[in-house]
Amino acid sequence: MSEAVLTEVENGIMVVTINRPEAKNAVNLAVAKGIAAAMDELDSNPEIRVAILTGADNSFCAGMDLKAFVTGEMPIIPGKGFAGLCEASPKKPLIGAVEGYALAGGCELALSCDLLVVADNSKFGIPEAKRGLAAAAGGLMKLPRMIPSRIAMELALTGDFIDSARAYDLGLVNQVVPAGTTLEAAKALAAKIVANAPMSIEASKRVIMEQVDWSTEEMFAKQQAIVDPIFVSHDATEGAKAFAEKRAPNWLGK
């Protein structure tokens, strides 16, 4: 895997670090390939239950590497989109640990995470219009699904930033923690997820992601098709037994 992206796994948690601090962790093709490879490993390795995406040197991501862009390089992976992530969410949970700035493509990376733990000095924005571009890696579509559409419109048209407190008030992020502690807090959140049944976690994420497009008439049938295997699984029985026996469950993921 590229040195532009570093990974480590411990206790079922993979930490994926964008490692271009000299460029404020801007996304070039090497970063896109590295993140895509990490997401493939997350979903294919049963020992990994959840991933955390963060940036090196107390900075999340300043967006697309514009110097690389003007040379014709596009940090896009077919089928996965910008940064190897924005068009294809992994099956397993992904937590963003944001220190500093998450701007433009960096904001779109944050929007592609399932949960966000951010520093109290973080800034978010999609200022692409200031550079003659557009937030086409999901910002224009995902942001109005997560916050009021008029606020999303304002951010897209003005290119203004919002701080972590405003992002929390809008429901864009899950936790705001002191600067320098986001990875620690994200690991604590990830540990809570790891403690739960793998099949339940993946199915729950899938339903929440897909239900946006379901009609009222079809939603329960579509949900049933996804969750039915859980109720006849080994882990369902194990969860009930563990509760009755007042012990921690031993999940097998089947």
PDB file of C-alpha atoms in Angstrom:
ATOM      1  CA  MET A   1       0.000   0.000   0.000  1.00  0.00           C
ATOM      2  CA  SER A   2       1.255   3.506  -0.810  1.00  0.00           C
ATOM      3  CA  GLU A   3       3.128   5.490   1.834  1.00  0.00           C
ATOM      4  CA  ALA A   4       0.654   8.267   1.040  1.00  0.00           C
ATOM      5  CA  VAL A   5      -1.828   6.262   3.109  1.00  0.00           C
ATOM      6  CA  LEU A   6      -0.846   4.376   6.262  1.00  0.00           C
ATOM      7  CA  THR A   7      -2.898   1.666   7.947  1.00  0.00           C
ATOM      8  CA  GLU A   8      -2.729  -0.155  11.241  1.00  0.00           C
ATOM      9  CA  VAL A   9      -5.101  -2.665  12.814  1.00  0.00           C
ATOM     10  CA  GLU A  10      -5.625  -3.321  16.516  1.00  0.00           C
ATOM     11  CA  ASN A  11      -8.536  -4.903  18.388  1.00  0.00           C
ATOM     12  CA  GLY A  12     -10.647  -5.109  15.257  1.00  0.00           C
ATOM     13  CA  ILE A  13     -10.185  -1.427  14.411  1.00  0.00           C
ATOM     14  CA  MET A  14      -8.308  -0.247  11.318  1.00  0.00           C
ATOM     15  CA  VAL A  15      -6.861   3.269  11.377  1.00  0.00           C
ATOM     16  CA  VAL A  16      -6.389   4.717   7.894  1.00  0.00           C
ATOM     17  CA  THR A  17      -4.183   7.826   7.845  1.00  0.00           C
ATOM     18  CA  ILE A  18      -3.764  10.157   4.882  1.00  0.00           C
ATOM     19  CA  ASN A  19      -0.021  10.783   5.084  1.00  0.00           C
ATOM     20  CA  ARG A  20       0.815  13.877   3.069  1.00  0.00           C
ATOM     21  CA  PRO A  21       1.309  16.484   5.806  1.00  0.00           C
ATOM     22  CA  GLU A  22       3.537  18.587   3.559  1.00  0.00           C
ATOM     23  CA  ALA A  23       0.486  19.095   1.311  1.00  0.00           C
ATOM     24  CA  LYS A  24      -2.051  19.342   4.153  1.00  0.00           C
ATOM     25  CA  ASN A  25      -3.059  15.780   3.239  1.00  0.00           C
ATOM     26  CA  ALA A  26      -4.435  16.874  -0.133  1.00  0.00           C
ATOM     27  CA  VAL A  27      -5.695  13.974  -2.218  1.00  0.00           C
ATOM     28  CA  ASN A  28      -3.627  12.884  -5.214  1.00  0.00           C
ATOM     29  CA  LEU A  29      -3.896   9.611  -7.123  1.00  0.00           C
ATOM     30  CA  ALA A  30      -1.609   7.809  -4.653  1.00  0.00           C
ATOM     31  CA  VAL A  31      -3.936   8.757  -1.786  1.00  0.00           C
ATOM     32  CA  ALA A  32      -6.975   7.631  -3.773  1.00  0.00           C
ATOM     33  CA  LYS A  33      -5.380   4.259  -4.486  1.00  0.00           C
ATOM     34  CA  GLY A  34      -4.335   3.871  -0.856  1.00  0.00           C
ATOM     35  CA  ILE A  35      -7.781   4.629   0.563  1.00  0.00           C
ATOM     36  CA  ALA A  36      -9.451   2.338  -1.982  1.00  0.00           C
ATOM     37  CA  ALA A  37      -7.111  -0.512  -1.016  1.00  0.00           C
ATOM     38  CA  ALA A  38      -7.783   0.108   2.686  1.00  0.00           C
ATOM     39  CA  MET A  39     -11.555  -0.016   2.163  1.00  0.00           C
ATOM     40  CA  ASP A  40     -11.200  -3.278   0.233  1.00  0.00           C
ATOM     41  CA  GLU A  41      -9.201  -4.725   3.120  1.00  0.00           C
ATOM     42  CA  LEU A  42     -11.783  -3.498   5.619  1.00  0.00           C
ATOM     43  CA  ASP A  43     -14.626  -5.302   3.885  1.00  0.00           C
ATOM     44  CA  SER A  44     -12.719  -8.486   3.024  1.00  0.00           C
ATOM     45  CA  ASN A  45     -10.942  -9.121   6.324  1.00  0.00           C
ATOM     46  CA  PRO A  46     -13.254 -10.605   8.996  1.00  0.00           C
ATOM     47  CA  GLU A  47     -10.766  -9.610  11.697  1.00  0.00           C
ATOM     48  CA  ILE A  48     -11.440  -5.930  10.964  1.00  0.00           C
ATOM     49  CA  ARG A  49     -14.803  -4.677  12.186  1.00  0.00           C
ATOM     50  CA  VAL A  50     -14.629  -0.909  11.759  1.00  0.00           C
ATOM     51  CA  ALA A  51     -12.262   1.663  10.264  1.00  0.00           C
ATOM     52  CA  ILE A  52     -11.253   5.189  11.213  1.00  0.00           C
ATOM     53  CA  LEU A  53     -10.180   7.687   8.539  1.00  0.00           C
ATOM     54  CA  THR A  54      -7.898  10.487   9.702  1.00  0.00           C
ATOM     55  CA  GLY A  55      -5.052  12.704   8.534  1.00  0.00           C
ATOM     56  CA  ALA A  56      -1.427  13.044   9.581  1.00  0.00           C
ATOM     57  CA  ASP A  57      -0.009  15.945  11.576  1.00  0.00           C
ATOM     58  CA  ASN A  58      -3.258  17.213  13.111  1.00  0.00           C
ATOM     59  CA  SER A  59      -4.838  17.997   9.754  1.00  0.00           C
ATOM     60  CA  PHE A  60      -7.596  16.022   8.064  1.00  0.00           C
ATOM     61  CA  CYS A  61      -7.627  16.902   4.374  1.00  0.00           C
ATOM     62  CA  ALA A  62      -7.434  20.134   2.379  1.00  0.00           C
ATOM     63  CA  GLY A  63      -9.175  18.575  -0.630  1.00  0.00           C
ATOM     64  CA  MET A  64      -7.942  17.615  -4.063  1.00  0.00           C
ATOM     65  CA  ASP A  65      -4.270  18.253  -4.819  1.00  0.00           C
ATOM     66  CA  LEU A  66      -4.680  21.165  -7.237  1.00  0.00           C
ATOM     67  CA  LYS A  67      -1.021  21.049  -8.292  1.00  0.00           C
ATOM     68  CA  ALA A  68      -1.518  17.476  -9.455  1.00  0.00           C
ATOM     69  CA  PHE A  69      -4.864  18.399 -11.000  1.00  0.00           C
ATOM     70  CA  VAL A  70      -3.362  21.041 -13.322  1.00  0.00           C
ATOM     71  CA  THR A  71      -0.950  18.411 -14.649  1.00  0.00           C
ATOM     72  CA  GLY A  72      -3.921  16.273 -15.657  1.00  0.00           C
ATOM     73  CA  GLU A  73      -3.904  13.837 -12.712  1.00  0.00           C
ATOM     74  CA  MET A  74      -7.346  12.914 -11.407  1.00  0.00           C
ATOM     75  CA  PRO A  75      -7.519  11.248  -7.954  1.00  0.00           C
ATOM     76  CA  ILE A  76     -10.459   9.067  -8.955  1.00  0.00           C
ATOM     77  CA  ILE A  77     -10.766   5.274  -8.780  1.00  0.00           C
ATOM     78  CA  PRO A  78     -13.280   3.699 -11.192  1.00  0.00           C
ATOM     79  CA  GLY A  79     -16.301   2.455  -9.272  1.00  0.00           C
ATOM     80  CA  LYS A  80     -15.162   4.167  -6.080  1.00  0.00           C
ATOM     81  CA  GLY A  81     -14.920   7.781  -7.129  1.00  0.00           C
ATOM     82  CA  PHE A  82     -12.880  10.627  -5.674  1.00  0.00           C
ATOM     83  CA  ALA A  83     -10.256   9.514  -3.166  1.00  0.00           C
ATOM     84  CA  GLY A  84     -11.274   5.892  -3.684  1.00  0.00           C
ATOM     85  CA  LEU A  85     -14.248   6.345  -1.366  1.00  0.00           C
ATOM     86  CA  CYS A  86     -16.768   9.056  -2.203  1.00  0.00           C
ATOM     87  CA  GLU A  87     -18.899   6.965  -4.568  1.00  0.00           C
ATOM     88  CA  ALA A  88     -18.662   3.628  -2.748  1.00  0.00           C
ATOM     89  CA  SER A  89     -19.141   3.360   0.989  1.00  0.00           C
ATOM     90  CA  PRO A  90     -17.661   0.234   2.602  1.00  0.00           C
ATOM     91  CA  LYS A  91     -20.052  -2.355   4.000  1.00  0.00           C
ATOM     92  CA  LYS A  92     -18.557  -1.958   7.457  1.00  0.00           C
ATOM     93  CA  PRO A  93     -18.689   1.245   9.535  1.00  0.00           C
ATOM     94  CA  LEU A  94     -16.269   4.073   8.786  1.00  0.00           C
ATOM     95  CA  ILE A  95     -15.593   6.795  11.345  1.00  0.00           C
ATOM     96  CA  GLY A  96     -13.958  10.084  10.406  1.00  0.00           C
ATOM     97  CA  ALA A  97     -11.552  11.592  12.952  1.00  0.00           C
ATOM     98  CA  VAL A  98     -11.192  15.207  11.841  1.00  0.00           C
ATOM     99  CA  GLU A  99      -8.491  17.535  13.106  1.00  0.00           C
ATOM    100  CA  GLY A 100      -8.122  20.968  11.539  1.00  0.00           C
ATOM    101  CA  TYR A 101      -9.552  21.554   8.088  1.00  0.00           C
ATOM    102  CA  ALA A 102     -11.906  19.322   6.091  1.00  0.00           C
ATOM    103  CA  LEU A 103     -12.392  21.408   2.984  1.00  0.00           C
ATOM    104  CA  ALA A 104     -13.603  20.770  -0.565  1.00  0.00           C
ATOM    105  CA  GLY A 105     -12.711  17.144  -1.322  1.00  0.00           C
ATOM    106  CA  GLY A 106     -11.670  16.812   2.311  1.00  0.00           C
ATOM    107  CA  CYS A 107     -15.166  17.786   3.381  1.00  0.00           C
ATOM    108  CA  GLU A 108     -16.563  15.285   0.882  1.00  0.00           C
ATOM    109  CA  LEU A 109     -14.359  12.588   2.413  1.00  0.00           C
ATOM    110  CA  ALA A 110     -15.788  13.485   5.816  1.00  0.00           C
ATOM    111  CA  LEU A 111     -19.326  13.320   4.395  1.00  0.00           C
ATOM    112  CA  SER A 112     -18.515   9.809   3.128  1.00  0.00           C
ATOM    113  CA  CYS A 113     -17.867   8.583   6.660  1.00  0.00           C
ATOM    114  CA  ASP A 114     -20.721   7.055   8.663  1.00  0.00           C
ATOM    115  CA  LEU A 115     -19.834   8.858  11.891  1.00  0.00           C
ATOM    116  CA  LEU A 116     -17.705  11.938  12.575  1.00  0.00           C
ATOM    117  CA  VAL A 117     -15.612  12.797  15.610  1.00  0.00           C
ATOM    118  CA  VAL A 118     -14.131  16.263  15.156  1.00  0.00           C
ATOM    119  CA  ALA A 119     -11.805  18.624  16.981  1.00  0.00           C
ATOM    120  CA  ASP A 120     -13.125  21.825  18.492  1.00  0.00           C
ATOM    121  CA  ASN A 121     -10.938  23.791  16.075  1.00  0.00           C
ATOM    122  CA  SER A 122     -12.140  22.015  12.921  1.00  0.00           C
ATOM    123  CA  LYS A 123     -13.508  23.824   9.871  1.00  0.00           C
ATOM    124  CA  PHE A 124     -15.747  22.413   7.142  1.00  0.00           C
ATOM    125  CA  GLY A 125     -16.617  23.792   3.737  1.00  0.00           C
ATOM    126  CA  ILE A 126     -17.102  23.189   0.027  1.00  0.00           C
ATOM    127  CA  PRO A 127     -15.333  26.248  -1.469  1.00  0.00           C
ATOM    128  CA  GLU A 128     -14.920  24.741  -4.950  1.00  0.00           C
ATOM    129  CA  ALA A 129     -16.784  27.638  -6.587  1.00  0.00           C
ATOM    130  CA  LYS A 130     -13.956  29.920  -5.450  1.00  0.00           C
ATOM    131  CA  ARG A 131     -11.607  27.885  -7.672  1.00  0.00           C
ATOM    132  CA  GLY A 132     -13.870  27.575 -10.688  1.00  0.00           C
ATOM    133  CA  LEU A 133     -14.855  24.029  -9.727  1.00  0.00           C
ATOM    134  CA  ALA A 134     -17.875  22.313  -8.132  1.00  0.00           C
ATOM    135  CA  ALA A 135     -18.205  19.944  -5.186  1.00  0.00           C
ATOM    136  CA  ALA A 136     -18.892  17.022  -7.514  1.00  0.00           C
ATOM    137  CA  ALA A 137     -17.464  14.303  -5.246  1.00  0.00           C
ATOM    138  CA  GLY A 138     -20.722  14.185  -3.319  1.00  0.00           C
ATOM    139  CA  GLY A 139     -20.798  17.505  -1.519  1.00  0.00           C
ATOM    140  CA  LEU A 140     -23.638  18.969  -3.569  1.00  0.00           C
ATOM    141  CA  MET A 141     -25.738  15.827  -3.120  1.00  0.00           C
ATOM    142  CA  LYS A 142     -24.842  14.487   0.323  1.00  0.00           C
ATOM    143  CA  LEU A 143     -24.719  17.754   2.244  1.00  0.00           C
ATOM    144  CA  PRO A 144     -28.394  18.708   1.656  1.00  0.00           C
ATOM    145  CA  ARG A 145     -29.378  15.225   2.852  1.00  0.00           C
ATOM    146  CA  MET A 146     -27.506  15.774   6.121  1.00  0.00           C
ATOM    147  CA  ILE A 147     -28.242  19.411   6.965  1.00  0.00           C
ATOM    148  CA  PRO A 148     -31.027  21.853   5.999  1.00  0.00           C
ATOM    149  CA  SER A 149     -30.991  22.370   2.239  1.00  0.00           C
ATOM    150  CA  ARG A 150     -30.847  26.161   2.517  1.00  0.00           C
ATOM    151  CA  ILE A 151     -27.696  25.945   4.615  1.00  0.00           C
ATOM    152  CA  ALA A 152     -26.169  23.503   2.140  1.00  0.00           C
ATOM    153  CA  MET A 153     -27.079  25.900  -0.680  1.00  0.00           C
ATOM    154  CA  GLU A 154     -25.409  28.790   1.139  1.00  0.00           C
ATOM    155  CA  LEU A 155     -22.216  26.823   1.724  1.00  0.00           C
ATOM    156  CA  ALA A 156     -22.069  25.730  -1.933  1.00  0.00           C
ATOM    157  CA  LEU A 157     -22.738  29.188  -3.386  1.00  0.00           C
ATOM    158  CA  THR A 158     -20.592  31.268  -1.017  1.00  0.00           C
ATOM    159  CA  GLY A 159     -17.804  28.797  -0.337  1.00  0.00           C
ATOM    160  CA  ASP A 160     -17.885  29.856   3.314  1.00  0.00           C
ATOM    161  CA  PHE A 161     -16.664  27.573   6.108  1.00  0.00           C
ATOM    162  CA  ILE A 162     -18.452  26.481   9.255  1.00  0.00           C
ATOM    163  CA  ASP A 163     -16.746  25.586  12.515  1.00  0.00           C
ATOM    164  CA  SER A 164     -17.160  22.409  14.538  1.00  0.00           C
ATOM    165  CA  ALA A 165     -19.719  23.930  16.905  1.00  0.00           C
ATOM    166  CA  ARG A 166     -21.940  24.956  13.983  1.00  0.00           C
ATOM    167  CA  ALA A 167     -21.449  21.540  12.360  1.00  0.00           C
ATOM    168  CA  TYR A 168     -22.572  19.863  15.589  1.00  0.00           C
ATOM    169  CA  ASP A 169     -25.616  22.123  15.913  1.00  0.00           C
ATOM    170  CA  LEU A 170     -26.601  21.227  12.340  1.00  0.00           C
ATOM    171  CA  GLY A 171     -26.302  17.504  13.091  1.00  0.00           C
ATOM    172  CA  LEU A 172     -23.399  17.068  10.666  1.00  0.00           C
ATOM    173  CA  VAL A 173     -21.038  15.572  13.247  1.00  0.00           C
ATOM    174  CA  ASN A 174     -21.451  13.170  16.177  1.00  0.00           C
ATOM    175  CA  GLN A 175     -18.907  14.433  18.684  1.00  0.00           C
ATOM    176  CA  VAL A 176     -16.769  17.535  19.222  1.00  0.00           C
ATOM    177  CA  VAL A 177     -13.672  16.909  21.326  1.00  0.00           C
ATOM    178  CA  PRO A 178     -10.564  18.909  22.274  1.00  0.00           C
ATOM    179  CA  ALA A 179      -8.035  19.347  19.481  1.00  0.00           C
ATOM    180  CA  GLY A 180      -5.488  16.559  19.417  1.00  0.00           C
ATOM    181  CA  THR A 181      -7.864  13.946  20.872  1.00  0.00           C
ATOM    182  CA  THR A 182     -10.055  12.984  17.909  1.00  0.00           C
ATOM    183  CA  LEU A 183      -8.303   9.699  17.166  1.00  0.00           C
ATOM    184  CA  GLU A 184      -8.552   8.617  20.801  1.00  0.00           C
ATOM    185  CA  ALA A 185     -12.247   9.518  20.886  1.00  0.00           C
ATOM    186  CA  ALA A 186     -12.879   7.814  17.541  1.00  0.00           C
ATOM    187  CA  LYS A 187     -11.219   4.636  18.819  1.00  0.00           C
ATOM    188  CA  ALA A 188     -13.476   4.704  21.888  1.00  0.00           C
ATOM    189  CA  LEU A 189     -16.524   5.032  19.626  1.00  0.00           C
ATOM    190  CA  ALA A 190     -15.215   2.252  17.376  1.00  0.00           C
ATOM    191  CA  ALA A 191     -14.734  -0.036  20.387  1.00  0.00           C
ATOM    192  CA  LYS A 192     -18.441   0.300  21.183  1.00  0.00           C
ATOM    193  CA  ILE A 193     -19.239  -0.855  17.657  1.00  0.00           C
ATOM    194  CA  VAL A 194     -16.762  -3.749  17.795  1.00  0.00           C
ATOM    195  CA  ALA A 195     -18.526  -5.014  20.927  1.00  0.00           C
ATOM    196  CA  ASN A 196     -21.701  -5.630  18.905  1.00  0.00           C
ATOM    197  CA  ALA A 197     -22.629  -8.426  16.502  1.00  0.00           C
ATOM    198  CA  PRO A 198     -20.934  -8.089  13.083  1.00  0.00           C
ATOM    199  CA  MET A 199     -23.954  -9.164  11.022  1.00  0.00           C
ATOM    200  CA  SER A 200     -26.208  -6.791  12.925  1.00  0.00           C
ATOM    201  CA  ILE A 201     -23.827  -3.879  12.363  1.00  0.00           C
ATOM    202  CA  GLU A 202     -23.462  -4.448   8.616  1.00  0.00           C
ATOM    203  CA  ALA A 203     -27.199  -4.978   8.074  1.00  0.00           C
ATOM    204  CA  SER A 204     -28.106  -1.922  10.146  1.00  0.00           C
ATOM    205  CA  LYS A 205     -25.720   0.268   8.167  1.00  0.00           C
ATOM    206  CA  ARG A 206     -27.060  -1.102   4.891  1.00  0.00           C
ATOM    207  CA  VAL A 207     -30.691  -0.408   5.805  1.00  0.00           C
ATOM    208  CA  ILE A 208     -29.928   3.140   6.935  1.00  0.00           C
ATOM    209  CA  MET A 209     -27.943   3.827   3.760  1.00  0.00           C
ATOM    210  CA  GLU A 210     -30.469   2.333   1.348  1.00  0.00           C
ATOM    211  CA  GLN A 211     -33.800   3.328   2.922  1.00  0.00           C
ATOM    212  CA  VAL A 212     -33.487   6.867   1.586  1.00  0.00           C
ATOM    213  CA  ASP A 213     -34.800   5.634  -1.766  1.00  0.00           C
ATOM    214  CA  TRP A 214     -37.503   3.279  -0.440  1.00  0.00           C
ATOM    215  CA  SER A 215     -41.204   4.098  -0.701  1.00  0.00           C
ATOM    216  CA  THR A 216     -43.527   3.661   2.275  1.00  0.00           C
ATOM    217  CA  GLU A 217     -45.173   0.706   0.519  1.00  0.00           C
ATOM    218  CA  GLU A 218     -41.949  -1.224  -0.009  1.00  0.00           C
ATOM    219  CA  MET A 219     -39.729  -0.245   2.919  1.00  0.00           C
ATOM    220  CA  PHE A 220     -40.577  -3.068   5.318  1.00  0.00           C
ATOM    221  CA  ALA A 221     -40.241  -5.737   2.639  1.00  0.00           C
ATOM    222  CA  LYS A 222     -36.864  -4.363   1.577  1.00  0.00           C
ATOM    223  CA  GLN A 223     -35.711  -4.175   5.184  1.00  0.00           C
ATOM    224  CA  GLN A 224     -36.893  -7.731   5.823  1.00  0.00           C
ATOM    225  CA  ALA A 225     -34.809  -9.070   2.958  1.00  0.00           C
ATOM    226  CA  ILE A 226     -31.702  -7.557   4.568  1.00  0.00           C
ATOM    227  CA  VAL A 227     -32.320  -8.350   8.233  1.00  0.00           C
ATOM    228  CA  ASP A 228     -34.008 -11.781   8.052  1.00  0.00           C
ATOM    229  CA  PRO A 229     -30.675 -13.664   7.985  1.00  0.00           C
ATOM    230  CA  ILE A 230     -29.758 -12.032  11.298  1.00  0.00           C
ATOM    231  CA  PHE A 231     -32.690 -13.533  13.176  1.00  0.00           C
ATOM    232  CA  VAL A 232     -31.758 -17.103  12.216  1.00  0.00           C
ATOM    233  CA  SER A 233     -28.028 -16.631  12.769  1.00  0.00           C
ATOM    234  CA  HIS A 234     -25.764 -18.218  15.365  1.00  0.00           C
ATOM    235  CA  ASP A 235     -25.069 -14.756  16.776  1.00  0.00           C
ATOM    236  CA  ALA A 236     -28.766 -14.090  17.435  1.00  0.00           C
ATOM    237  CA  THR A 237     -28.940 -17.182  19.598  1.00  0.00           C
ATOM    238  CA  GLU A 238     -25.613 -16.341  21.220  1.00  0.00           C
ATOM    239  CA  GLY A 239     -26.772 -12.823  22.040  1.00  0.00           C
ATOM    240  CA  ALA A 240     -29.887 -14.120  23.793  1.00  0.00           C
ATOM    241  CA  LYS A 241     -27.920 -16.753  25.724  1.00  0.00           C
ATOM    242  CA  ALA A 242     -25.277 -14.225  26.775  1.00  0.00           C
ATOM    243  CA  PHE A 243     -27.960 -11.859  28.036  1.00  0.00           C
ATOM    244  CA  ALA A 244     -29.653 -14.612  30.039  1.00  0.00           C
ATOM    245  CA  GLU A 245     -26.336 -15.810  31.430  1.00  0.00           C
ATOM    246  CA  LYS A 246     -25.133 -12.282  32.202  1.00  0.00           C
ATOM    247  CA  ARG A 247     -21.904 -12.607  30.225  1.00  0.00           C
ATOM    248  CA  ALA A 248     -20.272 -10.994  27.223  1.00  0.00           C
ATOM    249  CA  PRO A 249     -21.321 -12.603  23.920  1.00  0.00           C
ATOM    250  CA  ASN A 250     -18.870 -14.474  21.724  1.00  0.00           C
ATOM    251  CA  TRP A 251     -19.716 -13.276  18.235  1.00  0.00           C
ATOM    252  CA  LEU A 252     -18.829 -15.484  15.280  1.00  0.00           C
ATOM    253  CA  GLY A 253     -20.270 -13.302  12.557  1.00  0.00           C
ATOM    254  CA  LYS A 254     -22.571 -16.065  11.314  1.00  0.00           C
TER     255      LYS A 254
END
